[in-house]
Coordinates of C-alpha atoms and ligand atoms in Angstrom, one line a residue:
M1 CA -10.7 61.0 -62.7
P2 CA -10.1 64.8 -62.0
L3 CA -13.2 66.8 -61.9
D4 CA -14.0 69.0 -65.0
T5 CA -14.1 72.5 -63.4
S6 CA -14.9 74.3 -66.7
L7 CA -18.2 76.1 -67.1
E8 CA -19.2 73.4 -69.6
G9 CA -18.4 70.8 -67.0
A10 CA -20.7 72.6 -64.5
R11 CA -23.5 72.7 -67.0
F12 CA -23.0 69.0 -67.7
L13 CA -23.3 68.2 -64.0
D14 CA -26.5 70.3 -63.8
R15 CA -28.0 68.5 -66.8
N16 CA -27.3 65.2 -65.1
D17 CA -28.5 66.2 -61.6
D18 CA -31.3 63.9 -60.4
L19 CA -32.6 66.6 -58.0
G20 CA -32.3 69.3 -60.7
G21 CA -36.1 69.5 -61.2
Y22 CA -36.6 70.8 -57.6
R23 CA -35.2 74.2 -58.5
D24 CA -38.3 74.9 -60.3
R25 CA -40.4 74.4 -57.2
F26 CA -38.9 77.6 -55.7
L27 CA -39.6 81.2 -56.5
I28 CA -36.6 82.4 -58.5
D29 CA -37.6 85.7 -60.1
D30 CA -34.1 87.0 -60.8
P31 CA -32.3 84.4 -62.9
D32 CA -29.1 86.4 -62.8
L33 CA -28.8 86.3 -59.0
I34 CA -26.5 83.7 -57.6
Y35 CA -27.9 82.9 -54.2
L36 CA -25.5 80.9 -52.0
D37 CA -27.0 81.9 -48.6
G38 CA -29.6 79.2 -48.2
N39 CA -27.7 78.2 -45.1
S40 CA -29.0 81.4 -43.5
L41 CA -32.3 82.1 -45.2
G42 CA -33.7 79.6 -47.6
R43 CA -35.5 80.5 -50.8
V44 CA -39.3 80.6 -51.1
P45 CA -41.0 77.3 -52.0
K46 CA -43.7 78.1 -54.6
D47 CA -46.2 76.1 -52.6
A48 CA -45.7 78.5 -49.7
I49 CA -47.2 81.4 -51.8
A50 CA -50.4 79.6 -52.6
L51 CA -50.6 78.3 -49.0
M52 CA -50.2 81.9 -47.5
D53 CA -53.0 83.1 -49.8
R54 CA -55.3 80.3 -48.7
L55 CA -54.3 80.8 -45.1
I56 CA -55.2 84.5 -45.2
R57 CA -58.3 84.4 -47.3
H58 CA -59.9 81.2 -46.1
Q59 CA -58.6 80.4 -42.7
W60 CA -58.0 83.8 -41.2
G61 CA -60.3 85.7 -43.5
N62 CA -63.3 83.4 -43.6
R63 CA -63.0 81.0 -40.7
L64 CA -61.6 83.6 -38.3
I65 CA -61.5 82.3 -34.7
R66 CA -63.0 79.0 -35.8
A67 CA -59.8 78.2 -37.6
W68 CA -58.1 77.5 -34.3
N69 CA -60.2 74.4 -33.9
D70 CA -60.3 73.6 -37.6
E71 CA -56.6 73.6 -38.1
W72 CA -54.3 75.8 -36.0
M73 CA -54.4 74.1 -32.5
G74 CA -52.8 70.9 -33.9
L75 CA -50.4 72.6 -36.3
S76 CA -47.3 72.8 -34.1
R77 CA -47.6 69.1 -33.5
R78 CA -48.6 68.1 -37.1
I79 CA -45.7 69.9 -38.8
G80 CA -43.4 68.7 -36.0
S81 CA -44.3 65.1 -36.7
K82 CA -43.5 65.6 -40.4
L83 CA -40.2 67.3 -39.6
A84 CA -39.4 64.3 -37.4
G85 CA -39.0 62.3 -40.6
L86 CA -36.1 64.5 -41.6
I87 CA -34.1 64.0 -38.4
G88 CA -34.8 60.4 -37.7
A89 CA -37.1 61.1 -34.8
R90 CA -40.5 59.5 -34.0
P91 CA -43.5 61.6 -34.9
D92 CA -44.3 62.3 -31.3
E93 CA -40.8 63.5 -30.4
V94 CA -40.8 66.8 -32.3
I95 CA -42.8 69.9 -32.0
I96 CA -42.5 73.4 -33.5
A97 CA -42.3 76.2 -31.0
D98 CA -40.7 79.6 -30.4
S99 CA -37.2 80.3 -31.7
T100 CA -34.1 78.2 -31.5
S101 CA -32.7 80.4 -28.8
V102 CA -35.9 80.1 -26.6
N103 CA -36.0 76.3 -27.2
L104 CA -32.4 76.2 -26.0
F105 CA -33.4 77.9 -22.9
K106 CA -36.2 75.5 -22.2
L107 CA -34.3 72.3 -22.9
I108 CA -31.1 73.4 -21.1
A109 CA -33.1 74.3 -18.0
G110 CA -35.1 71.0 -18.2
A111 CA -31.9 69.0 -18.7
L112 CA -30.0 70.7 -15.7
K113 CA -33.0 70.0 -13.4
E114 CA -33.0 66.4 -14.6
R115 CA -29.4 65.9 -13.5
P116 CA -29.3 67.3 -10.0
G117 CA -26.0 67.2 -8.2
R118 CA -23.9 67.3 -11.3
R119 CA -22.0 70.5 -11.7
K120 CA -20.4 70.5 -15.1
I121 CA -21.8 71.7 -18.4
I122 CA -19.8 71.3 -21.6
T123 CA -19.9 73.1 -24.9
D124 CA -17.3 74.4 -27.4
S125 CA -15.9 77.8 -28.3
V126 CA -17.0 77.5 -31.9
N127 CA -20.6 77.0 -31.1
F128 CA -23.1 79.7 -32.2
P129 CA -22.9 82.5 -29.7
S130 CA -26.6 82.4 -28.8
D131 CA -26.1 78.8 -27.6
I132 CA -23.2 79.8 -25.3
Y133 CA -24.9 82.9 -24.0
I134 CA -28.1 81.0 -23.1
L135 CA -26.2 78.1 -21.6
K136 CA -24.4 80.5 -19.3
A137 CA -27.5 82.5 -18.4
V138 CA -29.5 79.4 -17.5
A139 CA -26.7 77.8 -15.5
D140 CA -26.2 81.1 -13.5
M141 CA -29.9 81.4 -12.9
I142 CA -30.3 77.8 -11.6
D143 CA -27.1 77.7 -9.6
P144 CA -24.1 80.0 -9.9
A145 CA -22.0 77.0 -8.8
Y146 CA -22.2 75.3 -12.2
E147 CA -18.9 75.1 -14.0
L148 CA -19.4 76.0 -17.7
V149 CA -16.6 74.4 -19.7
V150 CA -16.2 76.0 -23.2
L151 CA -13.7 73.7 -24.9
P152 CA -11.4 75.3 -27.5
A153 CA -11.5 74.0 -31.0
D154 CA -8.4 71.8 -31.1
N155 CA -8.7 69.9 -34.4
G156 CA -8.6 72.9 -36.6
F157 CA -12.3 73.5 -36.9
A158 CA -14.0 71.8 -33.9
V159 CA -13.3 69.9 -30.7
S160 CA -11.7 66.5 -31.1
E161 CA -13.5 63.5 -29.8
E162 CA -10.5 62.8 -27.6
S163 CA -10.9 66.1 -25.8
L164 CA -14.6 65.6 -25.4
E165 CA -13.9 62.2 -24.0
R166 CA -11.4 63.6 -21.6
S167 CA -13.7 66.5 -20.5
I168 CA -17.1 64.7 -20.1
D169 CA -17.1 63.0 -16.7
E170 CA -19.3 61.7 -14.0
D171 CA -19.9 65.3 -12.8
T172 CA -21.2 66.4 -16.2
A173 CA -24.9 67.2 -16.4
L174 CA -25.2 68.3 -20.0
V175 CA -23.2 68.6 -23.3
L176 CA -24.4 71.1 -25.9
L177 CA -23.0 71.0 -29.4
S178 CA -24.0 72.2 -32.8
H179 CA -24.1 69.2 -35.2
V180 CA -22.7 71.3 -38.0
L181 CA -20.6 74.3 -36.9
Y182 CA -21.8 77.6 -38.4
K183 CA -18.4 78.9 -39.3
S184 CA -16.3 75.9 -40.4
S185 CA -19.2 73.6 -41.4
Y186 CA -17.5 70.8 -39.4
L187 CA -19.9 68.0 -38.9
Y188 CA -19.6 66.3 -35.6
D189 CA -20.0 62.5 -35.4
M190 CA -23.4 62.5 -33.6
E191 CA -23.4 58.8 -32.9
R192 CA -20.0 58.7 -31.4
I193 CA -20.3 61.8 -29.3
T194 CA -23.7 60.9 -28.0
Q195 CA -22.2 57.6 -26.9
I196 CA -19.3 59.4 -25.2
A197 CA -21.8 61.5 -23.2
H198 CA -24.0 58.6 -22.3
A199 CA -21.0 56.5 -21.1
R200 CA -20.8 59.1 -18.3
D201 CA -24.6 59.4 -18.0
A202 CA -24.6 63.0 -19.2
L203 CA -27.4 64.4 -21.3
I204 CA -26.7 65.6 -24.8
L205 CA -28.4 68.5 -26.6
W206 CA -27.7 68.9 -30.3
D207 CA -28.3 72.2 -32.2
L208 CA -29.4 71.0 -35.6
S209 CA -29.8 74.4 -37.2
H210 CA -27.1 73.8 -39.8
S211 CA -27.8 70.2 -40.5
A212 CA -31.6 69.7 -40.5
G213 CA -32.7 69.3 -44.1
V214 CA -29.2 68.6 -45.5
V215 CA -27.6 65.9 -43.3
P216 CA -29.5 62.6 -42.7
M217 CA -29.5 61.6 -39.0
T218 CA -31.2 59.1 -36.7
C219 CA -31.9 61.0 -33.6
H220 CA -34.1 58.4 -31.9
D221 CA -32.1 55.3 -32.8
T222 CA -28.8 57.1 -31.9
G223 CA -30.3 57.7 -28.5
V224 CA -30.0 61.5 -28.8
D225 CA -31.6 63.1 -25.7
L226 CA -32.5 66.5 -26.9
A227 CA -32.3 68.7 -30.0
V228 CA -33.3 72.1 -31.3
G229 CA -33.0 73.6 -34.7
S230 CA -34.0 76.3 -37.1
T231 CA -36.5 76.0 -39.9
Y232 CA -35.6 79.2 -41.9
K233 CA -32.3 77.9 -43.2
Y234 CA -32.3 74.6 -45.2
L235 CA -35.9 74.0 -44.5
N236 CA -36.9 77.2 -46.4
A237 CA -39.7 78.2 -43.9
G238 CA -39.1 82.0 -44.2
P239 CA -37.5 84.7 -42.1
G240 CA -38.0 84.2 -38.4
A241 CA -40.2 81.1 -38.8
P242 CA -40.5 79.2 -35.5
A243 CA -38.0 76.6 -34.6
F244 CA -38.3 72.9 -33.7
L245 CA -37.4 70.9 -30.7
Y246 CA -36.9 67.2 -30.1
V247 CA -37.1 65.4 -26.8
R248 CA -36.6 61.6 -26.8
D249 CA -39.9 60.0 -25.9
D250 CA -38.8 58.3 -22.7
L251 CA -37.5 61.7 -21.4
Q252 CA -40.6 63.6 -22.0
S253 CA -42.3 62.8 -18.7
R254 CA -39.1 63.7 -16.7
L255 CA -38.0 66.9 -18.3
I256 CA -39.8 70.1 -17.2
N257 CA -40.6 73.0 -19.4
P258 CA -39.4 76.0 -17.4
I259 CA -41.6 78.4 -19.5
S260 CA -44.8 76.6 -18.5
G261 CA -47.3 78.6 -20.4
W262 CA -50.9 77.7 -21.1
F263 CA -50.2 76.0 -24.5
G264 CA -48.2 73.4 -22.5
H265 CA -51.1 72.7 -20.1
R266 CA -52.9 69.4 -20.2
K267 CA -56.3 71.0 -20.2
Q268 CA -55.6 74.5 -21.6
F269 CA -59.2 75.7 -21.9
Y270 CA -60.2 74.7 -18.3
F271 CA -58.1 77.8 -17.3
D272 CA -57.0 76.2 -14.1
T273 CA -54.6 78.3 -12.0
E274 CA -52.5 75.2 -11.3
F275 CA -50.1 74.2 -14.0
E276 CA -50.4 70.6 -15.1
P277 CA -48.0 69.7 -18.0
A278 CA -49.6 68.2 -21.1
Y279 CA -48.7 64.6 -21.9
G280 CA -45.8 64.1 -24.2
I281 CA -44.1 66.6 -26.5
D282 CA -47.0 69.2 -26.2
R283 CA -45.7 70.2 -22.8
Y284 CA -42.8 72.1 -24.5
L285 CA -45.2 74.5 -26.0
T286 CA -45.5 77.9 -24.3
G287 CA -47.8 80.5 -25.7
T288 CA -49.8 81.2 -28.8
P289 CA -47.9 80.2 -31.9
S290 CA -47.3 82.6 -34.8
I291 CA -49.6 80.7 -37.1
L292 CA -48.7 82.5 -40.4
S293 CA -45.0 81.7 -39.9
L294 CA -45.6 78.3 -38.5
A295 CA -47.7 77.2 -41.4
M296 CA -45.0 78.3 -43.8
I297 CA -42.7 75.5 -42.5
E298 CA -44.8 72.8 -44.1
P299 CA -44.0 73.4 -47.8
G300 CA -40.2 73.2 -47.3
V301 CA -40.5 70.2 -45.1
D302 CA -42.7 68.4 -47.7
L303 CA -40.1 69.2 -50.4
A304 CA -37.3 67.7 -48.4
L305 CA -39.4 64.6 -47.5
E306 CA -40.3 64.2 -51.2
A307 CA -36.7 64.5 -52.4
G308 CA -35.4 62.3 -49.6
M309 CA -32.5 62.9 -47.2
E310 CA -30.1 60.5 -48.7
P311 CA -30.3 62.0 -52.3
I312 CA -30.1 65.5 -50.7
R313 CA -26.9 64.6 -48.8
E314 CA -25.4 62.9 -51.8
K315 CA -25.8 66.0 -53.9
S316 CA -24.7 68.2 -51.0
V317 CA -21.5 66.2 -50.7
N318 CA -20.9 66.3 -54.5
Q319 CA -21.4 70.0 -54.6
T320 CA -19.1 70.8 -51.6
E321 CA -16.5 68.5 -53.2
Y322 CA -16.9 70.4 -56.4
L323 CA -16.5 73.7 -54.6
V324 CA -13.3 72.4 -52.9
S325 CA -11.9 71.4 -56.2
L326 CA -12.6 74.9 -57.6
W327 CA -11.0 76.5 -54.6
E328 CA -7.9 74.4 -55.1
N329 CA -7.6 75.4 -58.8
E330 CA -8.8 79.0 -58.7
L331 CA -8.8 80.5 -55.2
A332 CA -5.9 78.9 -53.3
P333 CA -3.3 80.6 -55.6
L334 CA -4.9 84.0 -54.7
G335 CA -4.5 83.5 -50.9
F336 CA -7.9 82.0 -50.0
T337 CA -7.7 79.3 -47.4
L338 CA -10.1 76.4 -47.0
N339 CA -11.7 77.0 -43.6
S340 CA -13.8 73.8 -43.8
P341 CA -12.9 70.2 -43.5
R342 CA -11.4 68.5 -46.5
N343 CA -13.0 65.2 -45.6
P344 CA -16.6 65.3 -46.9
A345 CA -17.7 62.9 -44.2
R346 CA -17.0 65.6 -41.7
R347 CA -18.4 68.5 -43.6
G348 CA -21.9 70.0 -43.7
S349 CA -23.5 71.8 -46.6
H350 CA -21.6 75.0 -46.6
V351 CA -18.0 75.7 -47.4
S352 CA -16.0 78.6 -45.8
F353 CA -13.1 80.2 -47.6
G354 CA -10.8 82.3 -45.5
H355 CA -9.3 85.5 -46.7
E356 CA -8.0 88.4 -44.6
E357 CA -10.1 90.8 -46.8
G358 CA -13.1 88.4 -46.6
Y359 CA -15.6 91.1 -45.5
R360 CA -14.7 93.5 -48.3
I361 CA -14.6 90.6 -50.9
D362 CA -18.0 89.4 -49.8
Q363 CA -19.4 92.9 -50.3
A364 CA -17.7 93.2 -53.7
I365 CA -19.2 90.0 -55.2
R366 CA -22.6 91.0 -53.9
E367 CA -22.5 94.5 -55.4
E368 CA -20.6 93.8 -58.6
K369 CA -21.3 90.2 -59.5
Q370 CA -24.8 89.5 -58.1
V371 CA -23.4 86.7 -56.0
I372 CA -24.8 86.4 -52.5
S373 CA -22.7 84.6 -49.9
D374 CA -22.2 85.7 -46.4
F375 CA -19.4 86.6 -44.0
R376 CA -18.5 85.4 -40.5
T377 CA -15.7 86.9 -38.5
P378 CA -12.8 86.9 -38.6
D379 CA -12.2 85.9 -42.2
N380 CA -14.9 83.4 -43.4
I381 CA -16.7 83.8 -46.6
R382 CA -19.4 81.1 -46.5
L383 CA -20.9 79.6 -49.6
G384 CA -24.1 77.7 -48.7
I385 CA -25.3 74.9 -50.8
A386 CA -29.0 74.1 -50.7
P387 CA -29.2 70.9 -52.9
L388 CA -32.8 71.5 -53.8
Y389 CA -32.0 74.6 -55.7
T390 CA -28.2 75.3 -55.9
T391 CA -26.7 74.6 -59.3
Y392 CA -23.1 73.7 -60.2
E393 CA -23.1 76.6 -62.6
E394 CA -23.9 78.9 -59.7
L395 CA -20.9 77.5 -57.8
H396 CA -18.7 77.9 -60.8
T397 CA -19.8 81.5 -61.4
A398 CA -19.4 82.4 -57.7
V399 CA -15.8 81.1 -57.5
H400 CA -14.9 83.1 -60.7
A401 CA -16.5 86.2 -59.1
L402 CA -14.4 85.8 -56.0
R403 CA -11.3 85.4 -58.2
E404 CA -12.1 88.5 -60.3
V405 CA -12.7 90.9 -57.4
V406 CA -9.4 89.9 -55.9
H407 CA -7.6 89.8 -59.1
T408 CA -8.7 93.3 -60.1
G409 CA -8.6 94.7 -56.5
S410 CA -12.1 96.1 -56.8
F411 CA -12.9 94.9 -53.3
R412 CA -10.7 97.7 -52.0
Q413 CA -13.4 100.3 -52.5
Y414 CA -15.6 98.7 -49.8
S415 CA -15.5 99.5 -46.1
D416 CA -14.1 97.0 -43.7
V417 CA -16.3 98.2 -40.9
I418 CA -19.0 95.6 -40.2
K419 CA -22.5 96.9 -40.7
G420 CA -25.9 95.4 -40.5
V421 CA -26.6 91.7 -41.4
T422 CA -23.5 90.1 -42.8
Ligands
LIG1 C1 -26.5 77.2 -34.9 C2 -27.5 78.3 -34.5 N1 -28.0 78.2 -33.3 C3 -28.9 79.1 -32.9 C4 -29.3 80.2 -33.7 C5 -30.2 81.2 -33.2 O1 -31.5 81.1 -33.8 P1 -32.7 82.1 -33.5 O2 -32.2 83.4 -33.8 O3 -33.7 81.7 -34.5 O4 -33.1 81.9 -32.1 C6 -28.7 80.3 -35.0 C7 -29.0 81.4 -35.8 O5 -28.6 81.6 -36.9 C8 -27.8 79.3 -35.4 O6 -27.1 79.4 -36.6

């Protein structure tokens, strides 16, 4: 049956949405704002507001330094073990620490040291730039003889499994890929690619920044070696909240943390001058965590655990499918291309529409229509779907806003010089 893409149809879908009630668990103080950038910065869970107040008044305000022993010392581990439930990891395989970029540094260095003698490192050209920069920097620092292979996207949006299979060989130490690609939303087959890497005994490190909280996965059972990811996108932890890292349990005693700070020490408060790594996942901590930001991760993780990853994914797929149908009817005739996979099984939770005037169009819908999407060079307007609060009506309105600013030509008044955060 063709999808009803009318406004009434959108409202019908919202009324019948099993996850619809979760929207009310987020702070939405401007009902007219259409927010489709939860793939970059998620909305505020209401529980985070009360928690921040308690944290400041009671823990920091009243308990002061005592709060470290009461609550804060175990927080990176406690929240990590909850987050593990969202990525199919064991509770002792995940910890919250640092930023995604810093965690990449730590795990890349650890992985390269774990595969001495192998000279090849593989990633793709559509990976997030920070991942590629850090990969290169760490490889150069450890041994300039490493060969960094940045595979070009050859299946439209990502690297095909065939080229990965051809490139990963017995000399490959590490493969680093983003599970969902930040521009195209292409969703790699984690199981298949992990198998390909393991068939050559290479380690694999997945960046889960655009999949954690929207795509179910089974990191441990799939045999994933290493992973990192951000918490401020679909996990709604707040701007710059610390990231998470996963190291499969049997690797933890073998993989060093190259930033061996005192929080990763086995007996931190003995103040020994010799570094002895903590047992297990704690060894990947470095220095004092940003407690206020770290604590804000828990409300968003709790919401996702409560809603369940399968229902979240089901709604995400339904909504990206809906958006693709709207594109076909409303946007393709105006020159917008679909820069994301058509197959929902290979698509994450955002959809990118291409248009040569994408940057100006993105500004126009923000300024004139109160629709917030984002822009990624060269031509991608990304619409992010956060199933816990995105409505079908928002998607409908956003597509009509895109249509209108192109139809009237109002986007032409905006500059095409990229400025600030896009
Ligand atoms: C896929 C991916 N990896 C890494 C990063 C870098 O994260 P951070 O700036 O928190 O280190 C981002 C940031 O958006 C990202 O999207």
